XYZ file of C-alpha atoms in Angstrom:
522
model
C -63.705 -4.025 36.899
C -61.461 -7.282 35.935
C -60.060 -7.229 32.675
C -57.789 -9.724 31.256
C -55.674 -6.732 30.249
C -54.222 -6.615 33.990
C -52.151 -9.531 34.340
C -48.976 -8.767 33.547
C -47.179 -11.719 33.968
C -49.585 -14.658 33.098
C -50.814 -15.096 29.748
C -54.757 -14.207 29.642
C -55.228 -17.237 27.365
C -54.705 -19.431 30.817
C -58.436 -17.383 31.775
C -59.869 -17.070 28.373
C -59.275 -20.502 26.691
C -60.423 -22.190 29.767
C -63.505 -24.780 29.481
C -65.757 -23.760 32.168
C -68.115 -26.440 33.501
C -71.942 -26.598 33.588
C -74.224 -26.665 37.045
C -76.043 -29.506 37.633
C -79.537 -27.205 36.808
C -77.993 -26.502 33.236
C -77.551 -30.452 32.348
C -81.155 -31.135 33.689
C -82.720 -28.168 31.768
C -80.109 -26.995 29.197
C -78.571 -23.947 29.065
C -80.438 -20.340 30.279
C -79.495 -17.160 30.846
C -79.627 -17.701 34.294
C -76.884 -20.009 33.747
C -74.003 -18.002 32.193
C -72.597 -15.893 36.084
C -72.298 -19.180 37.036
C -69.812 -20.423 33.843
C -68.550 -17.127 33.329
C -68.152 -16.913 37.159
C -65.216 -19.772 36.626
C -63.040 -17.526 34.046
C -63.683 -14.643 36.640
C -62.508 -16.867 39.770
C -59.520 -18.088 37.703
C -58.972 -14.605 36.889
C -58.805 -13.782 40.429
C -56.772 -16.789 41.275
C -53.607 -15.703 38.793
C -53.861 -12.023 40.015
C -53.410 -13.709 43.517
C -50.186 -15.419 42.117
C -48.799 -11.854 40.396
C -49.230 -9.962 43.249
C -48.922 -12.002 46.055
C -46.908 -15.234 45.473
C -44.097 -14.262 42.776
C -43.040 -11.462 45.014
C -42.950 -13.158 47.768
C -40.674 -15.949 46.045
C -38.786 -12.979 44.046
C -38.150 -11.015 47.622
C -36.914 -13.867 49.829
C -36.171 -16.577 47.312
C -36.577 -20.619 47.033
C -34.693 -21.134 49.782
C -37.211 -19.551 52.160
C -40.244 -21.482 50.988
C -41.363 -23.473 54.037
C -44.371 -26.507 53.279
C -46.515 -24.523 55.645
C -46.157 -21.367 53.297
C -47.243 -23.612 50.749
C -49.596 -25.137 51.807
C -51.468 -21.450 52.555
C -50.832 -20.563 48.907
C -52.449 -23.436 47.628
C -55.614 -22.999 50.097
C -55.285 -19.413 48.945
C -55.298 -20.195 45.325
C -58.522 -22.594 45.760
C -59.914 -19.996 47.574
C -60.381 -17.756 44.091
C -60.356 -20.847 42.135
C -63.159 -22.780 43.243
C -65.698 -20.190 44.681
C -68.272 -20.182 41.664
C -67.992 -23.932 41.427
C -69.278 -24.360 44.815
C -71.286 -21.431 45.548
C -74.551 -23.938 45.435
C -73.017 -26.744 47.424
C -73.669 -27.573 51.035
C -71.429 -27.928 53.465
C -69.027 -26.972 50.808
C -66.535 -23.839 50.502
C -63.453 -22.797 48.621
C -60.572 -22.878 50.549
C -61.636 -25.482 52.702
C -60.304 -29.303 52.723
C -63.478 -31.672 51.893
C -65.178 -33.001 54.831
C -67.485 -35.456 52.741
C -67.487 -37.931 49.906
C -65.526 -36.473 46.981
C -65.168 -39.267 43.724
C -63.270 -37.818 40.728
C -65.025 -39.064 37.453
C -62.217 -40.196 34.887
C -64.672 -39.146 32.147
C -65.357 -35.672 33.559
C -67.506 -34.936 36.778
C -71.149 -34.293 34.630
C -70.861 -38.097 34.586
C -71.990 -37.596 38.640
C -75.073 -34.897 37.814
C -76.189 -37.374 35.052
C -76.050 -40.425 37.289
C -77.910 -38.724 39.936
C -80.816 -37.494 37.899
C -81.136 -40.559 36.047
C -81.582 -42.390 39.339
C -83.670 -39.763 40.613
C -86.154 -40.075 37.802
C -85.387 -35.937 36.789
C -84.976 -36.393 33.232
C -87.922 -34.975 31.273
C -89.009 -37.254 29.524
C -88.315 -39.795 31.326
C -85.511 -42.035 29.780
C -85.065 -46.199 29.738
C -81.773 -47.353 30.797
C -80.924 -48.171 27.004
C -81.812 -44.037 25.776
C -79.651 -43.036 29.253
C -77.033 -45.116 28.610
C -76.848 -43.971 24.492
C -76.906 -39.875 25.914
C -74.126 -41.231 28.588
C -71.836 -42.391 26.343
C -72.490 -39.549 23.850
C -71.653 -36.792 26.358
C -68.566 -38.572 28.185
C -66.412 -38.512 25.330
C -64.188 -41.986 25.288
C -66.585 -43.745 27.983
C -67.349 -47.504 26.338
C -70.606 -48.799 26.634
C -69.958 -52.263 27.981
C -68.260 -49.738 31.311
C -71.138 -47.471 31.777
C -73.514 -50.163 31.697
C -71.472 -52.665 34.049
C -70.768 -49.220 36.370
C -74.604 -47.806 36.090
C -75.849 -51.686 37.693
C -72.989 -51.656 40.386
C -74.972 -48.420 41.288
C -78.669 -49.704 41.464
C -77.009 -52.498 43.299
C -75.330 -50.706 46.235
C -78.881 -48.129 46.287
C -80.988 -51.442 46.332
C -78.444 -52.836 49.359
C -79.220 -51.805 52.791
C -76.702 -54.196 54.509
C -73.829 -52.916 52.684
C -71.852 -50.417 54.909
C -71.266 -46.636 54.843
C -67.882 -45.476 56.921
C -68.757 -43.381 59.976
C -67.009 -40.622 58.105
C -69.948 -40.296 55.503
C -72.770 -40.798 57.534
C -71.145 -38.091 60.010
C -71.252 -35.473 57.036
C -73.339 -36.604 54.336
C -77.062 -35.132 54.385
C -78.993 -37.907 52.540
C -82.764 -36.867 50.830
C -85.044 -35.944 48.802
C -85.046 -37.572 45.264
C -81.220 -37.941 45.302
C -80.958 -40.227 48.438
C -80.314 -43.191 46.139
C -77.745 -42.619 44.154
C -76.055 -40.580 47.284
C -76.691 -43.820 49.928
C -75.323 -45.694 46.828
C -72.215 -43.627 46.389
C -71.050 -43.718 49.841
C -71.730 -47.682 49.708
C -69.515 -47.990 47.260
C -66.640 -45.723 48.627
C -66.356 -47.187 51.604
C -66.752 -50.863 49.187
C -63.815 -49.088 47.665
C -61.559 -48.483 50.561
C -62.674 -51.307 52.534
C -62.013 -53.675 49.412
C -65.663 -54.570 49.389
C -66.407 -55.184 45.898
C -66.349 -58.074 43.908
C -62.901 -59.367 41.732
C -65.540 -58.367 38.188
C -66.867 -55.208 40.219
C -63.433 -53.585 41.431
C -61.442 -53.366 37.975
C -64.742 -51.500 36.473
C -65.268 -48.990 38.800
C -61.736 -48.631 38.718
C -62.143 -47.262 34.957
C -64.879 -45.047 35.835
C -64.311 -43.348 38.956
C -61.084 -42.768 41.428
C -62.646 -42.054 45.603
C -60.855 -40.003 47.547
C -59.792 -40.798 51.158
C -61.510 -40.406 53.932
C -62.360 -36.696 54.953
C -59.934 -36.797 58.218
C -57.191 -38.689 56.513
C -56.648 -34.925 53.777
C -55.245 -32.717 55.790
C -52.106 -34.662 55.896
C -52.307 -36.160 53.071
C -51.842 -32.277 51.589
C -49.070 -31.590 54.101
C -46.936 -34.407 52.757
C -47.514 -33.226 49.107
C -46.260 -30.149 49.955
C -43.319 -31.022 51.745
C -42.138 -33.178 48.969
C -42.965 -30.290 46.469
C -40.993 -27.761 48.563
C -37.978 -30.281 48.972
C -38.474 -31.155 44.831
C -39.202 -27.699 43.467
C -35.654 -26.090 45.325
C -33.714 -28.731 43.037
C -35.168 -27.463 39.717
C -33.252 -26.383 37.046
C -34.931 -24.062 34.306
C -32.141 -25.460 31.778
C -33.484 -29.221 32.008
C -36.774 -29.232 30.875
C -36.986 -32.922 30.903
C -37.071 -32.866 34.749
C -39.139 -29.663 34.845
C -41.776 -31.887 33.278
C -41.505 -34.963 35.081
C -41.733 -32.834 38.406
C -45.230 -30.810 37.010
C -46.469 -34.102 35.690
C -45.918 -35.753 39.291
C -47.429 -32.472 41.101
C -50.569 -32.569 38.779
C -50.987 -36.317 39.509
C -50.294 -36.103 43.091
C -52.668 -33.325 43.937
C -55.503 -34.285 41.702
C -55.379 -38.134 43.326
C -55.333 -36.557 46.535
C -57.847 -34.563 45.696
C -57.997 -32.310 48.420
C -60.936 -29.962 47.637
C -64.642 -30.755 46.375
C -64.169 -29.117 43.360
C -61.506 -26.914 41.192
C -58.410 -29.233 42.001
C -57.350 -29.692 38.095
C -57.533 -26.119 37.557
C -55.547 -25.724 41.073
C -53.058 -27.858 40.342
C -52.496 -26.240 36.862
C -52.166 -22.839 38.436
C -49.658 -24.330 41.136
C -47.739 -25.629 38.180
C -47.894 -22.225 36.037
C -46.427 -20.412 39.166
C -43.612 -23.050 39.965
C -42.692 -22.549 35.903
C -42.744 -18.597 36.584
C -40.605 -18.883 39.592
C -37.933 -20.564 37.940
C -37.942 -17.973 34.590
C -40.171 -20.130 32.412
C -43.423 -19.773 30.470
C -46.538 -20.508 32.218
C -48.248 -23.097 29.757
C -51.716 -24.163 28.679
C -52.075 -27.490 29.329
C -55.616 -27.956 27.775
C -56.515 -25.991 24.663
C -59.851 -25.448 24.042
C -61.556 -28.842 22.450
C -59.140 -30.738 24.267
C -61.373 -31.170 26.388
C -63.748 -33.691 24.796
C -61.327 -35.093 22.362
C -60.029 -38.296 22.793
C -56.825 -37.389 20.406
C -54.173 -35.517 20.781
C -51.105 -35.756 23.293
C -53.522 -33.873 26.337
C -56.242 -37.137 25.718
C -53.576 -39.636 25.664
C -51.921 -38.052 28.767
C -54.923 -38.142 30.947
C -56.039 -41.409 29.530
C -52.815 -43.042 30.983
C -52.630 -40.960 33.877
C -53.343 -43.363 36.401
C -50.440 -45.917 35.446
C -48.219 -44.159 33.735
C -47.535 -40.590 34.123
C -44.795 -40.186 31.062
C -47.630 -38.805 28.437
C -48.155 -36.334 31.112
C -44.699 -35.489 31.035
C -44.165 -35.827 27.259
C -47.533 -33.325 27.210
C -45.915 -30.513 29.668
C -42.591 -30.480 27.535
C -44.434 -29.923 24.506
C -46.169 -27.155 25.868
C -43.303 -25.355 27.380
C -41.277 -25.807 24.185
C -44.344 -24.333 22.140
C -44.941 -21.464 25.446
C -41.582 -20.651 24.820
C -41.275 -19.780 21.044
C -44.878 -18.758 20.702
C -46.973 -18.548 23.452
C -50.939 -19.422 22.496
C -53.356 -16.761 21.862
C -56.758 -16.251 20.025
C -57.904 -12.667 20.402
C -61.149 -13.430 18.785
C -61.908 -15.924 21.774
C -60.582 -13.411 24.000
C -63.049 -10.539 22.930
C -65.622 -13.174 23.537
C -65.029 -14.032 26.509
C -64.232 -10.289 27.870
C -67.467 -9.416 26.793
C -69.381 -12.420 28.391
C -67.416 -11.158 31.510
C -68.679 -7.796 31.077
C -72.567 -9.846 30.208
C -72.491 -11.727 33.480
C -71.487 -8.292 35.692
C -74.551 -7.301 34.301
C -76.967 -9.593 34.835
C -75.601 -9.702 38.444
C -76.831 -6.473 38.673
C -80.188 -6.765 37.517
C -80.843 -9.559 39.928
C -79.193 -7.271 42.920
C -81.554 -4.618 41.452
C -84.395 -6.819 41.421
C -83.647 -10.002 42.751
C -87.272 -11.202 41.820
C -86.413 -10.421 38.102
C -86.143 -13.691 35.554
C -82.945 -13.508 33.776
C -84.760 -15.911 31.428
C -86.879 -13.519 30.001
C -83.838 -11.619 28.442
C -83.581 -14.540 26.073
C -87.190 -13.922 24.687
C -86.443 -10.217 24.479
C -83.510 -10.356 22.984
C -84.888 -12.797 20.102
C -87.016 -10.546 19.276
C -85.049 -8.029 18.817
C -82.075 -9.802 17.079
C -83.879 -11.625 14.183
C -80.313 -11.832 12.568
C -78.974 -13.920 15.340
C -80.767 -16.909 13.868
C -78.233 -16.938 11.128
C -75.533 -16.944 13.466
C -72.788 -20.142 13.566
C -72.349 -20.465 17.414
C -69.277 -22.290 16.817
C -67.643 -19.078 14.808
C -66.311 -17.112 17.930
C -66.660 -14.046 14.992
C -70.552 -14.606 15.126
C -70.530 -15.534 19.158
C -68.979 -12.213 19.754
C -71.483 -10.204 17.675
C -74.497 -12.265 19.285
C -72.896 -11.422 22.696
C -73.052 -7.825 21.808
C -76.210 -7.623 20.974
C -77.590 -9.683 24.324
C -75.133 -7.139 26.143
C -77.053 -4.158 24.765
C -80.565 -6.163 25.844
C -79.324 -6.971 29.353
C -78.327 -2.833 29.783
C -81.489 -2.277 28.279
C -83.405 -3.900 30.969
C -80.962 -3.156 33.981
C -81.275 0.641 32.768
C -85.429 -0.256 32.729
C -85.121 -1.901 36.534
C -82.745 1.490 37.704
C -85.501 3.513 36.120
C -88.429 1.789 37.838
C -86.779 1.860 41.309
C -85.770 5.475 41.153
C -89.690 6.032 40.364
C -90.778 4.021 43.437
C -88.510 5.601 45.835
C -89.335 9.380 43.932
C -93.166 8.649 44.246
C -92.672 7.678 47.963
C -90.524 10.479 48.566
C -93.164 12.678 47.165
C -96.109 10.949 49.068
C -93.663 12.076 52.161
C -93.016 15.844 51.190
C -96.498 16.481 49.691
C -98.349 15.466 53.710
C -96.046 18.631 54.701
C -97.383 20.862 52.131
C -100.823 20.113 52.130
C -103.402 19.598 54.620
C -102.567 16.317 57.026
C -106.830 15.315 55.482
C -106.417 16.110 52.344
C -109.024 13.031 50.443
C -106.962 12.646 47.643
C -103.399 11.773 49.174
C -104.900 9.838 51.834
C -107.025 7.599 49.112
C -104.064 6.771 47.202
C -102.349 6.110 50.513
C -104.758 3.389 51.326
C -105.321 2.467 47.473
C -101.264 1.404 47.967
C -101.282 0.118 50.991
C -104.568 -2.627 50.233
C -104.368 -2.846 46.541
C -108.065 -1.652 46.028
C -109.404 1.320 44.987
C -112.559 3.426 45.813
C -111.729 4.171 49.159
C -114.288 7.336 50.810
C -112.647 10.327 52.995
C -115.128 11.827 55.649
C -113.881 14.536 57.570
C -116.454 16.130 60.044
C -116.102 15.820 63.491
C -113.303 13.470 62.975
C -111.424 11.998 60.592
C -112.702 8.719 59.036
C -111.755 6.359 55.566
C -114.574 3.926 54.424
C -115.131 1.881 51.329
C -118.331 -0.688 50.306
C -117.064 -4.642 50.523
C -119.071 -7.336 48.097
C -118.239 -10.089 51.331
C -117.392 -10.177 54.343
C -114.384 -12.497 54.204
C -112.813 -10.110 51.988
C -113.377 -6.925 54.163
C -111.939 -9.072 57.193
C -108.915 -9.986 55.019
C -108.643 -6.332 54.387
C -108.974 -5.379 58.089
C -106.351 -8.287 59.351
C -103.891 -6.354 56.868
C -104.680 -2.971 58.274
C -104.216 -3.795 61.934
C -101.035 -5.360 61.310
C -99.796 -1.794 60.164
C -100.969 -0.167 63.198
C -101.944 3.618 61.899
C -106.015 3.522 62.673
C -108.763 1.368 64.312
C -109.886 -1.198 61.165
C -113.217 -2.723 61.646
C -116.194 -4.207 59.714
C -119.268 -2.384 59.609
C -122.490 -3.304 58.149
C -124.541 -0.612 57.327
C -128.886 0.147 58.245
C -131.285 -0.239 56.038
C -129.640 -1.845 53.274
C -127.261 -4.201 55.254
C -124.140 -3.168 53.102
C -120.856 -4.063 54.372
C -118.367 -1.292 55.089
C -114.323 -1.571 56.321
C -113.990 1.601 58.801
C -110.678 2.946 59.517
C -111.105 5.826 62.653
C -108.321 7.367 64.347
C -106.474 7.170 61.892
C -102.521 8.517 62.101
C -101.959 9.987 58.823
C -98.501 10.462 58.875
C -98.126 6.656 59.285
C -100.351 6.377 57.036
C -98.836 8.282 54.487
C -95.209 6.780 55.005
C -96.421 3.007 55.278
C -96.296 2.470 51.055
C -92.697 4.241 51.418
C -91.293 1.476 53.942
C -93.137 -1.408 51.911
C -95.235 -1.599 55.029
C -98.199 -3.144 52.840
C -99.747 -6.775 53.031
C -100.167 -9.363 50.555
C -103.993 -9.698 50.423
């Protein structure tokens, strides 16, 4: 079971201060239970991703040294490092895997990439209730920390433009890979307009220096794979030279490499966090602190020497710089921790192993309904400050305890099923193959109705009354698709009733059918 408690090398707080982001499903319908494997899927992946680095990478660079590093070795560890970095990000996306190069439109969103989700479903009409332009706009600007309004508005017409546009152009490259439809094929056709625009120098003199501010496209999809290779032979070449004494030029070097490899922007997904970890390990090799570059908050704040770093990013890359010394200075003398955070977040590790297990118990089972129960329950939790990670951790306990409650529930209920049909199977061996009572609750299983009649004279028969006909001949369709008797509808003298009649009838299929889930949905 992971536990932050095994790296040895890298400081947890990389995994546990970490920011995760949000699926496109939370921001349209706010956060659910069914959300949290997929956040807390992002600590485990970068969890994963550092192990990688311990006991894989440092090795390798402690046996054979600098001087053996090759670009092509690099270039594996960094498609290696993606590979555990990125897989919960883009379990949901098409076409779309960790450890793979992009092969369609990838924009990076200077304001953070929820600016894309919220685009989309604005222009797909999702939001419920439906919002005006000026209420979208307000929550846009609101939830993009730094983003002016006169930009998102200027940037959210460019948009409608390019969707309303049919002569503008797409690159062969996009229309090669992109699957455009349903109630995104707007704002997609309009996003691939305006990349190719982009590249193609398309755009107006008062259009270019505004989507400039908002958004940064990525090259074509064919043009990456040697885009990467020259990163990493410059890297290699750069990262031999380094000496652990000059931090000034350690800095510079892991501000360049962050740049670089974010602009390039290799993967769909996970390339910030990539690059950080490709930093961390370069600062390991060389006998220095891995560093956190973005504390938690940092995030969304638009102070601080991380905000003004990435604000400036683009043209000047000296904050950056100025940023990384800072935190290998701090690193050095006292490394950042917060075990209260990193209870939490252990324990919403340990939470979302659950939960995965419920659904592989019962993948029909609505994590959802774990939030009602655990309400319920937890009167207290009402009182809680979910910004106190003291009273996050004790609300996390509690929904631990519910979630075990239930998966013990589900473990119970399925051990029940398979001891009832295991029971149906030993009890035909013990008691007579006719016997009317296991052979009624055989067919009360297999059709969902009850009152099923036994007659055993000359031969075996099973019978029961019908108020229509459809329904018996729904009935019968279900039995004949099992195959263990002749299914027919009767109707009997004298009073016309109608009758389903099941004759030679195999009772030991019969008898089994419920335990293979053999049954129809009538």
């Amino acid at each position: 079971m992971p536990s932050l408690l095994n790296l040895k090398i890298f400081n947890p707080a990389l995994i546990y201060s970490f920011e995760p982001e949000s699926s496109p499903t939370a921001l349209m319908y706010g956060e659910t239970m069914s959300e949290v494997p997929f956040k807390i899927g992002q600590h485990e992946d970068m969890y994963h991703a550092y192990l990688y680095a311990e006991d894989v990478i440092l090795p390798w660079i402690h046996t054979n040294g600098l001087a053996a590093l090759t670009p092509e070795i690099f270039e594996n560890w960094i498609i290696k490092i993606h590979e555990h970095m990125g897989k919960s990000l883009l379990s949901n996306g098409e076409d779309m895997k960790s450890g793979e190069y992009s092969k369609t439109l990838i924009v990076r969103w200077h304001y953070g990439s929820n600016m894309m989700n919220q685009l989309a479903l604005y222009m797909a009409n999702l939001y419920q209730p439906k919002l005006s332009e000026a209420q979208f706009l307000k929550m846009l600007v609101k939830e993009n920390e730094g983003l002016p309004m006169e930009y998102a508005k200027k940037f959210l017409h460019i948009v409608q433009r390019l969707a309303r546009d049919s002569g503008a152009p797409i690159h062969p490259s996009f229309e090669k890979t992109t699957k455009l439809k349903g109630p995104f094929l707007g704002f997609g056709t309009a996003m691939n307009r305006m990349a190719t625009a982009w590249h193609e120098n398309l755009l107006s003199e008062h259009e270019r220096p505004i989507v400039e501010k908002i958004a940064l496209f990525v090259d074509y999809p064919e043009r990456l794979p040697n885009q990467v290779r020259h990163f990493a032979e410059e890297m290699v070449a750069r990262w031999k030279q380094l000496d652990n004494q000059d931090l000034t030029a350690v800095s510079e070097f892991c501000a360049d490499l962050f740049y670089r490899f974010t602009h390039i922007h290799p993967f769909p997904n996970a390339n910030g966090r990539t690059a950080t970890a490709l930093n961390n390990i370069i600062l390991r090799s060389i006998g220095l602190p891995d560093i956190i570059m973005r504390k938690p908050g940092d995030r969304s704040s638009t102070e601080g020497s991380y905000a003004d770093a990435i604000a400036n990013i683009e043209k000047d890359r000296r904050p950056l710089a100025a940023h990384i010394f800072q935190c290998i200075t701090e690193a050095q003398t006292k490394p950042y921790a917060d075990s209260s955070l990193e209870q939490l977040i252990e324990i919403r590790m340990a939470l979302s192993r659950i939960l995965m297990e419920i659904k592989a118990t019962k993948p029909s089972y609505d994590l959802n309904l774990i939030d009602s129960l655990f309400a319920a329950r937890n009167p207290i939790v009402q009182f809680l400050d979910g910004n106190d990670n003291k009273h996050s951790l004790l609300a996390c306990q509690l929904l631990m305890v519910t979630a075990q409650d239930v998966l013990t529930g589900l473990k119970k209920e399925a051990a029940m099923r398979q001891s009832a049909s295991s029971s149906v199977s030993s009890l035909s061996f013990l008691k007579p193959a006719h016997d009317p009572v296991l052979l009624n609750k055989g067919m009360t299983e297999l059709t969902g109705v009850q009152g099923w009649k036994v007659t055993n004279k000359s031969s075996l028969s099973i019978w029961r009354y019908f108020d229509s006909e459809a329904e018996a001949n729904q009935i019968v369709a279900g039995l004949k698709q099992l195959n263990f008797c002749e299914a027919n509808v009767r109707t009997t003298k004298g009073d016309g009733k109608i009758i389903v009649l099941c004759t030679a009838i195999n009772t030991e299929k019969l008898l089994s059918a419920p335990q293979s889930h053999a049954s129809c949905s009538y």
